Amino acid sequence: PCTVTSRRLSLWLWSILSQFLKLAGGPLSGKPRRYSAPGREAQARRTRARIVAAAHESFARHGFAATIREVAEAAQVSPATVELLFGTKAALLDAVVDVALAGDDEPVPVLERSWVHALAEVPAADFLDAMATGFAAGAGRVAPVLAALDEGSARQPALEELANRLRRQRTTMARWVVGNLTSRSALVSDLTPEEAVETVLVLIDPLLQRRLLVERGWTVERLATWLGRSMRRLLLPPEP
């Protein structure tokens, strides 16, 4: 039994090492091979993106009951590769949610992206329409996996922290939207800035958006139109 256990452990360790060397572009023999760092990084990034896409589908279909093995099979990698890149199922779901909200895996916060800075130059109504389009697009990508987050948060402290982080991020985004309006003197006079922030938070609440997109069958475009119209009516003075 000890020999069998040792053999299984050795095979498992060799599997992890092989996958790591494959991702890094390193040789499995003593012969030197030349790889450029950008090439290795691009390969690892493609592998990571493939895993995240497969995990998104699995979490959307099965909730937090989705397994690392199922994700690995869909991504055409070994379970060891998934564990090497992400560690745990909770960390994998965290990555899925981050990519879904941002729309890509670029390590640039949403509020620091060029398209956000460009919105400073547009009229207030157009600014809210653009933000509504962005909110709806993110909701369309993340709504299918929110059930997995809800299920996992009850059992995984890491996912409970993710849920808390998402709430903080929504509050930051809502304050940024309202701050943009107040800096233009465009906020309706019968709302305080804090009341305006609460208004935005209600409109971008993920449970509301999941109900509209998943349960009611709204398209992302319909959600964007509704969000834009609602924010304009609630946050801006009536048009003359």
Short mmCIF file of C-alpha atoms in Angstrom, two decimals:
data_model
loop_
_atom_site.label_atom_id
_atom_site.label_comp_id
_atom_site.label_asym_id
_atom_site.label_seq_id
_atom_site.Cartn_x
_atom_site.Cartn_y
_atom_site.Cartn_z
CA PRO A 1 0.00 0.00 0.00
CA CYS A 2 2.82 2.43 0.78
CA THR A 3 4.45 1.70 -2.57
CA VAL A 4 1.16 2.30 -4.40
CA THR A 5 0.58 5.53 -2.51
CA SER A 6 4.08 6.76 -3.22
CA ARG A 7 3.70 5.90 -6.88
CA ARG A 8 0.40 7.82 -7.11
CA LEU A 9 1.98 10.80 -5.36
CA SER A 10 4.94 10.74 -7.73
CA LEU A 11 2.66 10.59 -10.76
CA TRP A 12 0.58 13.49 -9.41
CA LEU A 13 3.66 15.62 -8.78
CA TRP A 14 5.03 14.78 -12.22
CA SER A 15 1.69 15.81 -13.77
CA ILE A 16 1.85 19.21 -12.07
CA LEU A 17 5.51 19.69 -13.04
CA SER A 18 4.82 18.70 -16.64
CA GLN A 19 1.93 21.12 -16.95
CA PHE A 20 3.97 23.90 -15.38
CA LEU A 21 6.85 23.34 -17.79
CA LYS A 22 4.42 23.18 -20.68
CA LEU A 23 2.87 26.52 -19.73
CA ALA A 24 6.27 28.09 -19.14
CA GLY A 25 7.63 26.74 -22.42
CA GLY A 26 10.44 24.94 -20.61
CA PRO A 27 12.05 21.71 -21.77
CA LEU A 28 11.19 18.27 -20.43
CA SER A 29 14.61 16.96 -21.40
CA GLY A 30 18.16 18.17 -20.89
CA LYS A 31 18.34 19.80 -24.32
CA PRO A 32 18.24 23.61 -24.17
CA ARG A 33 15.35 25.26 -26.02
CA ARG A 34 14.90 28.93 -26.71
CA TYR A 35 11.66 30.70 -26.06
CA SER A 36 10.89 34.38 -25.86
CA ALA A 37 9.30 35.56 -22.64
CA PRO A 38 6.44 37.27 -24.53
CA GLY A 39 5.65 33.96 -26.22
CA ARG A 40 5.47 32.09 -22.94
CA GLU A 41 3.38 34.81 -21.39
CA ALA A 42 1.00 34.84 -24.34
CA GLN A 43 0.59 31.07 -24.16
CA ALA A 44 -0.09 31.15 -20.42
CA ARG A 45 -2.56 33.99 -20.89
CA ARG A 46 -4.44 32.09 -23.61
CA THR A 47 -4.60 29.04 -21.37
CA ARG A 48 -5.88 31.12 -18.48
CA ALA A 49 -8.51 32.78 -20.69
CA ARG A 50 -9.68 29.39 -21.96
CA ILE A 51 -10.05 28.11 -18.41
CA VAL A 52 -11.95 31.22 -17.30
CA ALA A 53 -14.34 30.92 -20.26
CA ALA A 54 -14.95 27.24 -19.52
CA ALA A 55 -15.47 28.01 -15.82
CA HIS A 56 -17.98 30.74 -16.68
CA GLU A 57 -20.06 28.20 -18.60
CA SER A 58 -19.78 25.59 -15.84
CA PHE A 59 -20.71 27.98 -13.02
CA ALA A 60 -23.60 29.33 -15.07
CA ARG A 61 -24.88 25.80 -15.72
CA HIS A 62 -24.24 24.10 -12.39
CA GLY A 63 -23.76 26.89 -9.85
CA PHE A 64 -21.07 26.34 -7.25
CA ALA A 65 -21.51 22.58 -7.74
CA ALA A 66 -19.34 22.91 -10.86
CA THR A 67 -16.08 21.00 -10.45
CA ILE A 68 -12.46 21.70 -11.30
CA ARG A 69 -12.37 18.48 -13.34
CA GLU A 70 -15.38 19.57 -15.41
CA VAL A 71 -13.79 22.95 -16.09
CA ALA A 72 -10.49 21.33 -17.01
CA GLU A 73 -12.13 18.97 -19.49
CA ALA A 74 -14.00 21.83 -21.17
CA ALA A 75 -10.81 23.90 -21.37
CA GLN A 76 -8.81 20.90 -22.62
CA VAL A 77 -6.26 21.07 -19.81
CA SER A 78 -5.59 18.90 -16.78
CA PRO A 79 -7.16 19.58 -13.37
CA ALA A 80 -3.60 20.13 -12.12
CA THR A 81 -3.21 23.05 -14.55
CA VAL A 82 -6.39 24.68 -13.26
CA GLU A 83 -5.22 24.26 -9.67
CA LEU A 84 -1.75 25.54 -10.55
CA LEU A 85 -3.13 28.74 -12.11
CA PHE A 86 -6.02 29.45 -9.75
CA GLY A 87 -5.53 27.34 -6.62
CA THR A 88 -9.11 26.77 -5.48
CA LYS A 89 -12.59 26.70 -6.98
CA ALA A 90 -13.41 29.85 -5.02
CA ALA A 91 -10.42 31.67 -6.54
CA LEU A 92 -11.48 30.46 -9.98
CA LEU A 93 -14.97 31.88 -9.48
CA ASP A 94 -13.39 35.14 -8.29
CA ALA A 95 -11.46 35.34 -11.57
CA VAL A 96 -14.59 34.53 -13.59
CA VAL A 97 -16.53 37.35 -11.91
CA ASP A 98 -13.69 39.85 -12.38
CA VAL A 99 -13.35 39.08 -16.09
CA ALA A 100 -17.13 39.12 -16.56
CA LEU A 101 -17.50 42.53 -14.98
CA ALA A 102 -14.57 44.10 -16.83
CA GLY A 103 -15.13 42.33 -20.13
CA ASP A 104 -11.49 41.25 -20.37
CA ASP A 105 -8.54 40.22 -18.25
CA GLU A 106 -6.56 43.45 -18.61
CA PRO A 107 -5.08 44.44 -15.21
CA VAL A 108 -6.50 47.97 -15.48
CA PRO A 109 -9.30 49.14 -13.14
CA VAL A 110 -12.47 50.13 -14.98
CA LEU A 111 -12.37 53.73 -13.74
CA GLU A 112 -8.84 54.13 -15.11
CA ARG A 113 -9.66 53.05 -18.65
CA SER A 114 -9.48 55.46 -21.58
CA TRP A 115 -13.17 55.17 -22.51
CA VAL A 116 -14.13 56.27 -18.99
CA HIS A 117 -11.88 59.34 -19.14
CA ALA A 118 -13.40 60.26 -22.51
CA LEU A 119 -16.84 60.51 -20.89
CA ALA A 120 -15.79 63.69 -19.08
CA GLU A 121 -16.24 65.58 -22.36
CA VAL A 122 -19.81 64.49 -23.20
CA PRO A 123 -23.12 66.03 -22.02
CA ALA A 124 -24.61 64.69 -18.79
CA ALA A 125 -27.43 62.78 -20.51
CA ASP A 126 -25.00 61.10 -22.91
CA PHE A 127 -22.70 60.33 -19.99
CA LEU A 128 -25.51 58.47 -18.20
CA ASP A 129 -26.46 56.61 -21.37
CA ALA A 130 -22.85 55.50 -21.82
CA MET A 131 -22.64 54.36 -18.19
CA ALA A 132 -25.94 52.49 -18.60
CA THR A 133 -24.51 50.67 -21.61
CA GLY A 134 -21.44 49.71 -19.58
CA PHE A 135 -23.47 48.61 -16.57
CA ALA A 136 -25.78 46.49 -18.73
CA ALA A 137 -22.92 44.83 -20.60
CA GLY A 138 -21.24 43.86 -17.32
CA ALA A 139 -24.53 42.62 -15.88
CA GLY A 140 -25.15 40.50 -18.97
CA ARG A 141 -21.83 38.74 -18.52
CA VAL A 142 -21.92 38.30 -14.74
CA ALA A 143 -25.63 37.60 -14.09
CA PRO A 144 -25.42 33.92 -15.13
CA VAL A 145 -22.77 33.15 -12.48
CA LEU A 146 -24.25 35.14 -9.58
CA ALA A 147 -26.13 32.07 -8.33
CA ALA A 148 -22.80 30.27 -7.95
CA LEU A 149 -21.48 33.22 -5.95
CA ASP A 150 -24.54 33.22 -3.70
CA GLU A 151 -24.21 29.49 -3.07
CA GLY A 152 -20.47 29.60 -2.48
CA SER A 153 -20.57 32.64 -0.19
CA ALA A 154 -22.49 30.66 2.40
CA ARG A 155 -19.66 28.12 2.66
CA GLN A 156 -16.46 29.83 1.51
CA PRO A 157 -15.04 32.82 3.44
CA ALA A 158 -13.09 33.83 0.32
CA LEU A 159 -16.31 34.15 -1.66
CA GLU A 160 -18.00 36.05 1.14
CA GLU A 161 -15.13 38.52 0.88
CA LEU A 162 -15.61 38.64 -2.90
CA ALA A 163 -19.29 39.48 -2.41
CA ASN A 164 -18.32 42.24 0.03
CA ARG A 165 -15.71 43.55 -2.40
CA LEU A 166 -18.26 43.70 -5.19
CA ARG A 167 -20.59 45.71 -2.96
CA ARG A 168 -17.77 48.16 -2.23
CA GLN A 169 -16.97 48.41 -5.93
CA ARG A 170 -20.61 49.17 -6.79
CA THR A 171 -20.66 51.89 -4.15
CA THR A 172 -17.45 53.37 -5.54
CA MET A 173 -18.88 53.33 -9.04
CA ALA A 174 -22.16 54.92 -7.91
CA ARG A 175 -20.28 57.68 -6.08
CA TRP A 176 -18.16 58.28 -9.17
CA VAL A 177 -21.26 58.65 -11.37
CA VAL A 178 -22.90 61.08 -8.97
CA GLY A 179 -19.63 62.96 -8.46
CA ASN A 180 -19.39 63.42 -12.21
CA LEU A 181 -22.88 64.93 -12.27
CA THR A 182 -22.29 67.24 -9.30
CA SER A 183 -19.03 68.49 -10.81
CA ARG A 184 -21.06 69.57 -13.85
CA SER A 185 -23.82 71.07 -11.64
CA ALA A 186 -26.12 68.64 -13.46
CA LEU A 187 -27.65 66.77 -10.52
CA VAL A 188 -31.37 67.38 -10.00
CA SER A 189 -31.95 69.86 -7.16
CA ASP A 190 -34.33 67.73 -5.08
CA LEU A 191 -31.74 65.00 -4.47
CA THR A 192 -28.75 65.19 -2.17
CA PRO A 193 -25.58 63.53 -3.49
CA GLU A 194 -26.01 60.70 -0.99
CA GLU A 195 -29.61 60.13 -2.09
CA ALA A 196 -28.41 60.10 -5.69
CA VAL A 197 -25.81 57.45 -4.82
CA GLU A 198 -28.51 55.29 -3.24
CA THR A 199 -30.63 55.74 -6.37
CA VAL A 200 -27.82 54.50 -8.61
CA LEU A 201 -27.16 51.56 -6.27
CA VAL A 202 -30.79 50.47 -6.53
CA LEU A 203 -30.68 50.61 -10.33
CA ILE A 204 -27.45 48.59 -10.62
CA ASP A 205 -28.34 46.08 -7.90
CA PRO A 206 -27.19 42.67 -9.19
CA LEU A 207 -30.27 40.84 -7.89
CA LEU A 208 -32.52 43.22 -9.83
CA GLN A 209 -30.43 42.86 -12.95
CA ARG A 210 -30.31 39.07 -12.65
CA ARG A 211 -34.09 38.98 -12.32
CA LEU A 212 -34.54 41.10 -15.44
CA LEU A 213 -31.91 39.32 -17.54
CA VAL A 214 -32.22 35.72 -16.38
CA GLU A 215 -35.76 35.36 -15.03
CA ARG A 216 -37.59 37.87 -17.23
CA GLY A 217 -35.52 37.26 -20.32
CA TRP A 218 -34.51 40.86 -21.01
CA THR A 219 -31.76 41.45 -23.52
CA VAL A 220 -28.68 43.45 -22.56
CA GLU A 221 -29.80 46.16 -24.97
CA ARG A 222 -33.21 46.45 -23.28
CA LEU A 223 -31.55 46.65 -19.88
CA ALA A 224 -29.19 49.38 -21.12
CA THR A 225 -32.11 51.42 -22.49
CA TRP A 226 -34.06 51.07 -19.25
CA LEU A 227 -31.07 51.97 -17.10
CA GLY A 228 -30.23 55.02 -19.18
CA ARG A 229 -33.80 56.28 -19.19
CA SER A 230 -34.19 55.65 -15.45
CA MET A 231 -30.96 57.42 -14.51
CA ARG A 232 -31.76 60.42 -16.70
CA ARG A 233 -35.26 60.77 -15.24
CA LEU A 234 -34.18 60.31 -11.62
CA LEU A 235 -30.85 62.16 -11.57
CA LEU A 236 -31.14 65.00 -14.07
CA PRO A 237 -33.48 68.04 -14.09
CA PRO A 238 -36.46 67.72 -16.45
CA GLU A 239 -35.74 68.81 -19.97
CA PRO A 240 -37.34 72.18 -20.83
#
